Amino acid sequence: MQTVNSWSGGFQSNVTVRAGSSAIRGWTVTWSWPGSQSISQLWGGLQSGSGSSVSVRNESWNGGLGASASTTFGFVANGTATTPTLTCSAS
């Protein structure tokens, strides 16, 4: 996760998902905000859940990744920019 822009009360970040040594058919990235951040706009993924626990899974067009290939999703969030620990799972 990389913060690409921030302002008073909000920020924009991009998250890059990279396949390992094998191709994948889908991915899910999860994290928990340390504060009161919340996503107001999301592109390149589908968000589920709300509150401090976030889960974003692939869209139909960006889930299949070849070995070592990557894709990026982004979002705008309310609150102070932070970089939480992310967990990624693949199918």
Backbone atoms as SQL, in Angstrom:
CREATE TABLE atoms (id INTEGER PRIMARY KEY, chain TEXT, resi INTEGER, resn TEXT, atom TEXT, x REAL, y REAL, z REAL);
INSERT INTO atoms VALUES
  (1, 'A', 1, 'MET', 'N', 0.851, -1.173, 0.000),
  (2, 'A', 1, 'MET', 'CA', 0.000, 0.000, 0.000),
  (3, 'A', 1, 'MET', 'C', 0.893, 1.230, 0.000),
  (4, 'A', 2, 'GLN', 'N', 0.556, 2.141, -0.888),
  (5, 'A', 2, 'GLN', 'CA', 1.318, 3.373, -0.985),
  (6, 'A', 2, 'GLN', 'C', 0.350, 4.550, -1.004),
  (7, 'A', 3, 'THR', 'N', 0.557, 5.516, -0.120),
  (8, 'A', 3, 'THR', 'CA', -0.239, 6.740, -0.125),
  (9, 'A', 3, 'THR', 'C', 0.297, 7.633, -1.231),
  (10, 'A', 4, 'VAL', 'N', -0.568, 8.008, -2.166),
  (11, 'A', 4, 'VAL', 'CA', -0.145, 8.828, -3.299),
  (12, 'A', 4, 'VAL', 'C', -0.564, 10.291, -3.156),
  (13, 'A', 5, 'ASN', 'N', -1.482, 10.569, -2.233),
  (14, 'A', 5, 'ASN', 'CA', -1.925, 11.939, -2.005),
  (15, 'A', 5, 'ASN', 'C', -2.616, 11.998, -0.649),
  (16, 'A', 6, 'SER', 'N', -2.449, 13.090, 0.056),
  (17, 'A', 6, 'SER', 'CA', -3.163, 13.265, 1.326),
  (18, 'A', 6, 'SER', 'C', -3.521, 14.730, 1.502),
  (19, 'A', 7, 'TRP', 'N', -4.566, 14.977, 2.256),
  (20, 'A', 7, 'TRP', 'CA', -5.058, 16.321, 2.527),
  (21, 'A', 7, 'TRP', 'C', -5.739, 16.280, 3.885),
  (22, 'A', 8, 'SER', 'N', -6.129, 17.417, 4.359),
  (23, 'A', 8, 'SER', 'CA', -6.796, 17.490, 5.657),
  (24, 'A', 8, 'SER', 'C', -8.100, 16.697, 5.601),
  (25, 'A', 9, 'GLY', 'N', -8.159, 15.606, 6.345),
  (26, 'A', 9, 'GLY', 'CA', -9.378, 14.802, 6.405),
  (27, 'A', 9, 'GLY', 'C', -9.458, 13.646, 5.434),
  (28, 'A', 10, 'GLY', 'N', -8.409, 13.410, 4.631),
  (29, 'A', 10, 'GLY', 'CA', -8.499, 12.300, 3.694),
  (30, 'A', 10, 'GLY', 'C', -7.188, 11.986, 3.006),
  (31, 'A', 11, 'PHE', 'N', -7.192, 10.904, 2.246),
  (32, 'A', 11, 'PHE', 'CA', -6.001, 10.484, 1.516),
  (33, 'A', 11, 'PHE', 'C', -6.375, 9.525, 0.398),
  (34, 'A', 12, 'GLN', 'N', -5.453, 9.351, -0.548),
  (35, 'A', 12, 'GLN', 'CA', -5.602, 8.407, -1.645),
  (36, 'A', 12, 'GLN', 'C', -4.439, 7.437, -1.589),
  (37, 'A', 13, 'SER', 'N', -4.729, 6.148, -1.735),
  (38, 'A', 13, 'SER', 'CA', -3.690, 5.112, -1.723),
  (39, 'A', 13, 'SER', 'C', -3.898, 4.137, -2.862),
  (40, 'A', 14, 'ASN', 'N', -2.810, 3.497, -3.270),
  (41, 'A', 14, 'ASN', 'CA', -2.831, 2.407, -4.237),
  (42, 'A', 14, 'ASN', 'C', -2.284, 1.161, -3.563),
  (43, 'A', 15, 'VAL', 'N', -2.819, 0.015, -3.915),
  (44, 'A', 15, 'VAL', 'CA', -2.356, -1.271, -3.404),
  (45, 'A', 15, 'VAL', 'C', -1.997, -2.148, -4.598),
  (46, 'A', 16, 'THR', 'N', -0.775, -2.648, -4.627),
  (47, 'A', 16, 'THR', 'CA', -0.332, -3.533, -5.696),
  (48, 'A', 16, 'THR', 'C', -0.383, -4.972, -5.210),
  (49, 'A', 17, 'VAL', 'N', -1.046, -5.816, -6.001),
  (50, 'A', 17, 'VAL', 'CA', -1.146, -7.250, -5.720),
  (51, 'A', 17, 'VAL', 'C', -0.262, -7.960, -6.745),
  (52, 'A', 18, 'ARG', 'N', 0.675, -8.779, -6.266),
  (53, 'A', 18, 'ARG', 'CA', 1.592, -9.478, -7.160),
  (54, 'A', 18, 'ARG', 'C', 1.501, -10.987, -6.925),
  (55, 'A', 19, 'ALA', 'N', 1.367, -11.747, -8.019),
  (56, 'A', 19, 'ALA', 'CA', 1.373, -13.204, -7.921),
  (57, 'A', 19, 'ALA', 'C', 2.796, -13.669, -7.615),
  (58, 'A', 20, 'GLY', 'N', 2.908, -14.783, -6.970),
  (59, 'A', 20, 'GLY', 'CA', 4.218, -15.363, -6.673),
  (60, 'A', 20, 'GLY', 'C', 4.740, -16.151, -7.864),
  (61, 'A', 21, 'SER', 'N', 5.326, -17.282, -7.599),
  (62, 'A', 21, 'SER', 'CA', 5.935, -18.087, -8.661),
  (63, 'A', 21, 'SER', 'C', 4.908, -18.879, -9.470),
  (64, 'A', 22, 'SER', 'N', 3.649, -18.873, -9.036),
  (65, 'A', 22, 'SER', 'CA', 2.577, -19.562, -9.762),
  (66, 'A', 22, 'SER', 'C', 1.474, -18.577, -10.120),
  (67, 'A', 23, 'ALA', 'N', 0.776, -18.864, -11.198),
  (68, 'A', 23, 'ALA', 'CA', -0.361, -18.038, -11.607),
  (69, 'A', 23, 'ALA', 'C', -1.492, -18.176, -10.589),
  (70, 'A', 24, 'ILE', 'N', -2.331, -17.145, -10.478),
  (71, 'A', 24, 'ILE', 'CA', -3.501, -17.183, -9.593),
  (72, 'A', 24, 'ILE', 'C', -4.752, -16.827, -10.387),
  (73, 'A', 25, 'ARG', 'N', -5.911, -17.274, -9.880),
  (74, 'A', 25, 'ARG', 'CA', -7.190, -16.989, -10.534),
  (75, 'A', 25, 'ARG', 'C', -7.974, -15.898, -9.827),
  (76, 'A', 26, 'GLY', 'N', -7.599, -15.573, -8.610),
  (77, 'A', 26, 'GLY', 'CA', -8.300, -14.545, -7.859),
  (78, 'A', 26, 'GLY', 'C', -7.501, -14.169, -6.625),
  (79, 'A', 27, 'TRP', 'N', -7.800, -13.013, -6.040),
  (80, 'A', 27, 'TRP', 'CA', -7.075, -12.551, -4.859),
  (81, 'A', 27, 'TRP', 'C', -8.002, -11.771, -3.939),
  (82, 'A', 28, 'THR', 'N', -7.630, -11.727, -2.677),
  (83, 'A', 28, 'THR', 'CA', -8.323, -10.924, -1.663),
  (84, 'A', 28, 'THR', 'C', -7.269, -10.308, -0.760),
  (85, 'A', 29, 'VAL', 'N', -7.393, -9.017, -0.510),
  (86, 'A', 29, 'VAL', 'CA', -6.494, -8.296, 0.387),
  (87, 'A', 29, 'VAL', 'C', -7.310, -7.816, 1.579),
  (88, 'A', 30, 'THR', 'N', -6.813, -8.061, 2.784),
  (89, 'A', 30, 'THR', 'CA', -7.506, -7.624, 4.002),
  (90, 'A', 30, 'THR', 'C', -6.562, -6.830, 4.882),
  (91, 'A', 31, 'TRP', 'N', -7.139, -5.923, 5.664),
  (92, 'A', 31, 'TRP', 'CA', -6.384, -5.170, 6.657),
  (93, 'A', 31, 'TRP', 'C', -7.342, -4.541, 7.645),
  (94, 'A', 32, 'SER', 'N', -6.793, -4.049, 8.735),
  (95, 'A', 32, 'SER', 'CA', -7.568, -3.316, 9.738),
  (96, 'A', 32, 'SER', 'C', -6.956, -1.936, 9.911),
  (97, 'A', 33, 'TRP', 'N', -7.796, -0.925, 9.912),
  (98, 'A', 33, 'TRP', 'CA', -7.323, 0.434, 10.147),
  (99, 'A', 33, 'TRP', 'C', -6.986, 0.614, 11.621),
  (100, 'A', 34, 'PRO', 'N', -5.930, 1.322, 11.940),
  (101, 'A', 34, 'PRO', 'CA', -5.592, 1.574, 13.334),
  (102, 'A', 34, 'PRO', 'C', -6.417, 2.708, 13.944),
  (103, 'A', 35, 'GLY', 'N', -7.104, 3.471, 13.103),
  (104, 'A', 35, 'GLY', 'CA', -7.893, 4.605, 13.584),
  (105, 'A', 35, 'GLY', 'C', -9.305, 4.552, 13.040),
  (106, 'A', 36, 'SER', 'N', -9.841, 5.706, 12.721),
  (107, 'A', 36, 'SER', 'CA', -11.231, 5.781, 12.252),
  (108, 'A', 36, 'SER', 'C', -11.308, 6.000, 10.745),
  (109, 'A', 37, 'GLN', 'N', -10.332, 5.510, 9.997),
  (110, 'A', 37, 'GLN', 'CA', -10.344, 5.658, 8.552),
  (111, 'A', 37, 'GLN', 'C', -11.476, 4.838, 7.932),
  (112, 'A', 38, 'SER', 'N', -11.963, 5.315, 6.789),
  (113, 'A', 38, 'SER', 'CA', -12.986, 4.564, 6.048),
  (114, 'A', 38, 'SER', 'C', -12.884, 4.912, 4.571),
  (115, 'A', 39, 'ILE', 'N', -13.111, 3.926, 3.725),
  (116, 'A', 39, 'ILE', 'CA', -13.020, 4.109, 2.277),
  (117, 'A', 39, 'ILE', 'C', -14.289, 4.777, 1.764),
  (118, 'A', 40, 'SER', 'N', -14.102, 5.841, 0.968),
  (119, 'A', 40, 'SER', 'CA', -15.253, 6.515, 0.367),
  (120, 'A', 40, 'SER', 'C', -15.368, 6.220, -1.123),
  (121, 'A', 41, 'GLN', 'N', -14.263, 5.885, -1.796),
  (122, 'A', 41, 'GLN', 'CA', -14.267, 5.505, -3.210),
  (123, 'A', 41, 'GLN', 'C', -13.244, 4.400, -3.406),
  (124, 'A', 42, 'LEU', 'N', -13.550, 3.438, -4.267),
  (125, 'A', 42, 'LEU', 'CA', -12.654, 2.316, -4.539),
  (126, 'A', 42, 'LEU', 'C', -12.722, 1.979, -6.017),
  (127, 'A', 43, 'TRP', 'N', -11.583, 1.703, -6.638),
  (128, 'A', 43, 'TRP', 'CA', -11.555, 1.271, -8.024),
  (129, 'A', 43, 'TRP', 'C', -10.564, 0.126, -8.189),
  (130, 'A', 44, 'GLY', 'N', -10.883, -0.780, -9.111),
  (131, 'A', 44, 'GLY', 'CA', -10.023, -1.919, -9.381),
  (132, 'A', 44, 'GLY', 'C', -10.199, -3.073, -8.416),
  (133, 'A', 45, 'GLY', 'N', -11.234, -3.035, -7.594),
  (134, 'A', 45, 'GLY', 'CA', -11.518, -4.099, -6.640),
  (135, 'A', 45, 'GLY', 'C', -12.928, -3.966, -6.099),
  (136, 'A', 46, 'LEU', 'N', -13.357, -4.966, -5.353),
  (137, 'A', 46, 'LEU', 'CA', -14.693, -4.979, -4.750),
  (138, 'A', 46, 'LEU', 'C', -14.536, -5.085, -3.240),
  (139, 'A', 47, 'GLN', 'N', -15.051, -4.100, -2.531),
  (140, 'A', 47, 'GLN', 'CA', -14.936, -4.066, -1.066),
  (141, 'A', 47, 'GLN', 'C', -16.088, -4.816, -0.427),
  (142, 'A', 48, 'SER', 'N', -15.776, -5.542, 0.642),
  (143, 'A', 48, 'SER', 'CA', -16.820, -6.145, 1.461),
  (144, 'A', 48, 'SER', 'C', -16.523, -5.801, 2.907),
  (145, 'A', 49, 'GLY', 'N', -17.558, -5.765, 3.703),
  (146, 'A', 49, 'GLY', 'CA', -17.393, -5.375, 5.096),
  (147, 'A', 49, 'GLY', 'C', -17.341, -3.865, 5.235),
  (148, 'A', 50, 'SER', 'N', -17.373, -3.418, 6.463),
  (149, 'A', 50, 'SER', 'CA', -17.307, -1.991, 6.743),
  (150, 'A', 50, 'SER', 'C', -16.649, -1.793, 8.099),
  (151, 'A', 51, 'GLY', 'N', -16.461, -0.557, 8.456),
  (152, 'A', 51, 'GLY', 'CA', -15.797, -0.267, 9.724),
  (153, 'A', 51, 'GLY', 'C', -14.293, -0.377, 9.587),
  (154, 'A', 52, 'SER', 'N', -13.618, -0.750, 10.673),
  (155, 'A', 52, 'SER', 'CA', -12.161, -0.742, 10.683),
  (156, 'A', 52, 'SER', 'C', -11.537, -1.928, 9.959),
  (157, 'A', 53, 'SER', 'N', -12.302, -3.004, 9.721),
  (158, 'A', 53, 'SER', 'CA', -11.788, -4.179, 9.025),
  (159, 'A', 53, 'SER', 'C', -12.172, -4.101, 7.550),
  (160, 'A', 54, 'VAL', 'N', -11.174, -4.150, 6.660),
  (161, 'A', 54, 'VAL', 'CA', -11.410, -3.972, 5.239),
  (162, 'A', 54, 'VAL', 'C', -11.026, -5.249, 4.489),
  (163, 'A', 55, 'SER', 'N', -11.837, -5.630, 3.515),
  (164, 'A', 55, 'SER', 'CA', -11.536, -6.750, 2.638),
  (165, 'A', 55, 'SER', 'C', -11.842, -6.310, 1.212),
  (166, 'A', 56, 'VAL', 'N', -10.851, -6.431, 0.322),
  (167, 'A', 56, 'VAL', 'CA', -11.033, -6.071, -1.082),
  (168, 'A', 56, 'VAL', 'C', -10.652, -7.285, -1.920),
  (169, 'A', 57, 'ARG', 'N', -11.561, -7.681, -2.814),
  (170, 'A', 57, 'ARG', 'CA', -11.266, -8.808, -3.698),
  (171, 'A', 57, 'ARG', 'C', -11.226, -8.302, -5.132),
  (172, 'A', 58, 'ASN', 'N', -10.696, -9.140, -6.009),
  (173, 'A', 58, 'ASN', 'CA', -10.528, -8.755, -7.409),
  (174, 'A', 58, 'ASN', 'C', -11.863, -8.534, -8.106),
  (175, 'A', 59, 'GLU', 'N', -11.812, -7.712, -9.155),
  (176, 'A', 59, 'GLU', 'CA', -12.909, -7.578, -10.107),
  (177, 'A', 59, 'GLU', 'C', -12.818, -8.774, -11.060),
  (178, 'A', 60, 'SER', 'N', -13.823, -8.982, -11.885),
  (179, 'A', 60, 'SER', 'CA', -13.795, -10.112, -12.821),
  (180, 'A', 60, 'SER', 'C', -12.657, -9.981, -13.831),
  (181, 'A', 61, 'TRP', 'N', -12.254, -8.766, -14.148),
  (182, 'A', 61, 'TRP', 'CA', -11.251, -8.532, -15.192),
  (183, 'A', 61, 'TRP', 'C', -9.808, -8.508, -14.684),
  (184, 'A', 62, 'ASN', 'N', -9.567, -8.478, -13.369),
  (185, 'A', 62, 'ASN', 'CA', -8.179, -8.367, -12.900),
  (186, 'A', 62, 'ASN', 'C', -7.792, -9.432, -11.867),
  (187, 'A', 63, 'GLY', 'N', -8.528, -10.520, -11.815),
  (188, 'A', 63, 'GLY', 'CA', -8.228, -11.569, -10.839),
  (189, 'A', 63, 'GLY', 'C', -7.182, -12.567, -11.308),
  (190, 'A', 64, 'GLY', 'N', -7.181, -12.854, -12.596),
  (191, 'A', 64, 'GLY', 'CA', -6.221, -13.814, -13.121),
  (192, 'A', 64, 'GLY', 'C', -4.881, -13.158, -13.374),
  (193, 'A', 65, 'LEU', 'N', -3.867, -13.617, -12.665),
  (194, 'A', 65, 'LEU', 'CA', -2.518, -13.066, -12.829),
  (195, 'A', 65, 'LEU', 'C', -1.550, -14.195, -13.122),
  (196, 'A', 66, 'GLY', 'N', -0.713, -14.017, -14.125),
  (197, 'A', 66, 'GLY', 'CA', 0.334, -14.984, -14.402),
  (198, 'A', 66, 'GLY', 'C', 1.413, -14.917, -13.326),
  (199, 'A', 67, 'ALA', 'N', 2.290, -15.884, -13.321),
  (200, 'A', 67, 'ALA', 'CA', 3.386, -15.910, -12.347),
  (201, 'A', 67, 'ALA', 'C', 4.158, -14.589, -12.392),
  (202, 'A', 68, 'SER', 'N', 4.364, -14.002, -11.234),
  (203, 'A', 68, 'SER', 'CA', 5.091, -12.730, -11.053),
  (204, 'A', 68, 'SER', 'C', 4.372, -11.512, -11.630),
  (205, 'A', 69, 'ALA', 'N', 3.156, -11.669, -12.157),
  (206, 'A', 69, 'ALA', 'CA', 2.405, -10.536, -12.697),
  (207, 'A', 69, 'ALA', 'C', 1.743, -9.766, -11.549),
  (208, 'A', 70, 'SER', 'N', 1.329, -8.531, -11.829),
  (209, 'A', 70, 'SER', 'CA', 0.717, -7.718, -10.777),
  (210, 'A', 70, 'SER', 'C', -0.442, -6.903, -11.325),
  (211, 'A', 71, 'THR', 'N', -1.270, -6.434, -10.412),
  (212, 'A', 71, 'THR', 'CA', -2.353, -5.517, -10.708),
  (213, 'A', 71, 'THR', 'C', -2.444, -4.554, -9.530),
  (214, 'A', 72, 'THR', 'N', -3.129, -3.445, -9.727),
  (215, 'A', 72, 'THR', 'CA', -3.237, -2.421, -8.679),
  (216, 'A', 72, 'THR', 'C', -4.684, -1.999, -8.519),
  (217, 'A', 73, 'PHE', 'N', -5.110, -1.820, -7.276),
  (218, 'A', 73, 'PHE', 'CA', -6.390, -1.164, -7.010),
  (219, 'A', 73, 'PHE', 'C', -6.112, 0.061, -6.161),
  (220, 'A', 74, 'GLY', 'N', -7.049, 0.979, -6.174),
  (221, 'A', 74, 'GLY', 'CA', -6.845, 2.223, -5.435),
  (222, 'A', 74, 'GLY', 'C', -8.104, 2.641, -4.712),
  (223, 'A', 75, 'PHE', 'N', -7.923, 3.577, -3.798),
  (224, 'A', 75, 'PHE', 'CA', -9.064, 4.080, -3.049),
  (225, 'A', 75, 'PHE', 'C', -8.804, 5.469, -2.503),
  (226, 'A', 76, 'VAL', 'N', -9.887, 6.148, -2.191),
  (227, 'A', 76, 'VAL', 'CA', -9.870, 7.402, -1.436),
  (228, 'A', 76, 'VAL', 'C', -10.514, 7.084, -0.102),
  (229, 'A', 77, 'ALA', 'N', -9.893, 7.549, 0.971),
  (230, 'A', 77, 'ALA', 'CA', -10.411, 7.270, 2.309),
  (231, 'A', 77, 'ALA', 'C', -10.501, 8.547, 3.123),
  (232, 'A', 78, 'ASN', 'N', -11.397, 8.520, 4.090),
  (233, 'A', 78, 'ASN', 'CA', -11.518, 9.605, 5.056),
  (234, 'A', 78, 'ASN', 'C', -10.593, 9.306, 6.223),
  (235, 'A', 79, 'GLY', 'N', -10.079, 10.341, 6.863),
  (236, 'A', 79, 'GLY', 'CA', -9.213, 10.152, 8.014),
  (237, 'A', 79, 'GLY', 'C', -7.770, 10.458, 7.685),
  (238, 'A', 80, 'THR', 'N', -6.885, 10.063, 8.573),
  (239, 'A', 80, 'THR', 'CA', -5.452, 10.312, 8.432),
  (240, 'A', 80, 'THR', 'C', -4.788, 9.156, 7.695),
  (241, 'A', 81, 'ALA', 'N', -3.898, 9.489, 6.756),
  (242, 'A', 81, 'ALA', 'CA', -3.187, 8.458, 5.994),
  (243, 'A', 81, 'ALA', 'C', -2.385, 7.562, 6.905),
  (244, 'A', 82, 'THR', 'N', -2.466, 6.270, 6.647),
  (245, 'A', 82, 'THR', 'CA', -1.723, 5.277, 7.413),
  (246, 'A', 82, 'THR', 'C', -1.451, 4.075, 6.517),
  (247, 'A', 83, 'THR', 'N', -0.438, 3.306, 6.846),
  (248, 'A', 83, 'THR', 'CA', -0.128, 2.101, 6.085),
  (249, 'A', 83, 'THR', 'C', -0.219, 0.908, 7.014),
  (250, 'A', 84, 'PRO', 'N', -1.388, 0.265, 7.080),
  (251, 'A', 84, 'PRO', 'CA', -1.569, -0.891, 7.950),
  (252, 'A', 84, 'PRO', 'C', -0.891, -2.134, 7.357),
  (253, 'A', 85, 'THR', 'N', -0.824, -3.174, 8.144),
  (254, 'A', 85, 'THR', 'CA', -0.312, -4.455, 7.672),
  (255, 'A', 85, 'THR', 'C', -1.376, -5.139, 6.829),
  (256, 'A', 86, 'LEU', 'N', -1.016, -5.526, 5.615),
  (257, 'A', 86, 'LEU', 'CA', -1.950, -6.156, 4.694),
  (258, 'A', 86, 'LEU', 'C', -1.735, -7.669, 4.675),
  (259, 'A', 87, 'THR', 'N', -2.822, -8.397, 4.458),
  (260, 'A', 87, 'THR', 'CA', -2.768, -9.833, 4.256),
  (261, 'A', 87, 'THR', 'C', -3.398, -10.132, 2.903),
  (262, 'A', 88, 'CYS', 'N', -2.712, -10.923, 2.092),
  (263, 'A', 88, 'CYS', 'CA', -3.220, -11.250, 0.771),
  (264, 'A', 88, 'CYS', 'C', -3.396, -12.759, 0.649),
  (265, 'A', 89, 'SER', 'N', -4.542, -13.173, 0.130),
  (266, 'A', 89, 'SER', 'CA', -4.774, -14.594, -0.143),
  (267, 'A', 89, 'SER', 'C', -5.126, -14.737, -1.609),
  (268, 'A', 90, 'ALA', 'N', -4.773, -15.871, -2.186),
  (269, 'A', 90, 'ALA', 'CA', -5.000, -16.112, -3.606),
  (270, 'A', 90, 'ALA', 'C', -5.725, -17.435, -3.804),
  (271, 'A', 91, 'SER', 'N', -6.403, -17.533, -4.942),
  (272, 'A', 91, 'SER', 'CA', -7.066, -18.792, -5.294),
  (273, 'A', 91, 'SER', 'C', -6.625, -19.217, -6.678);
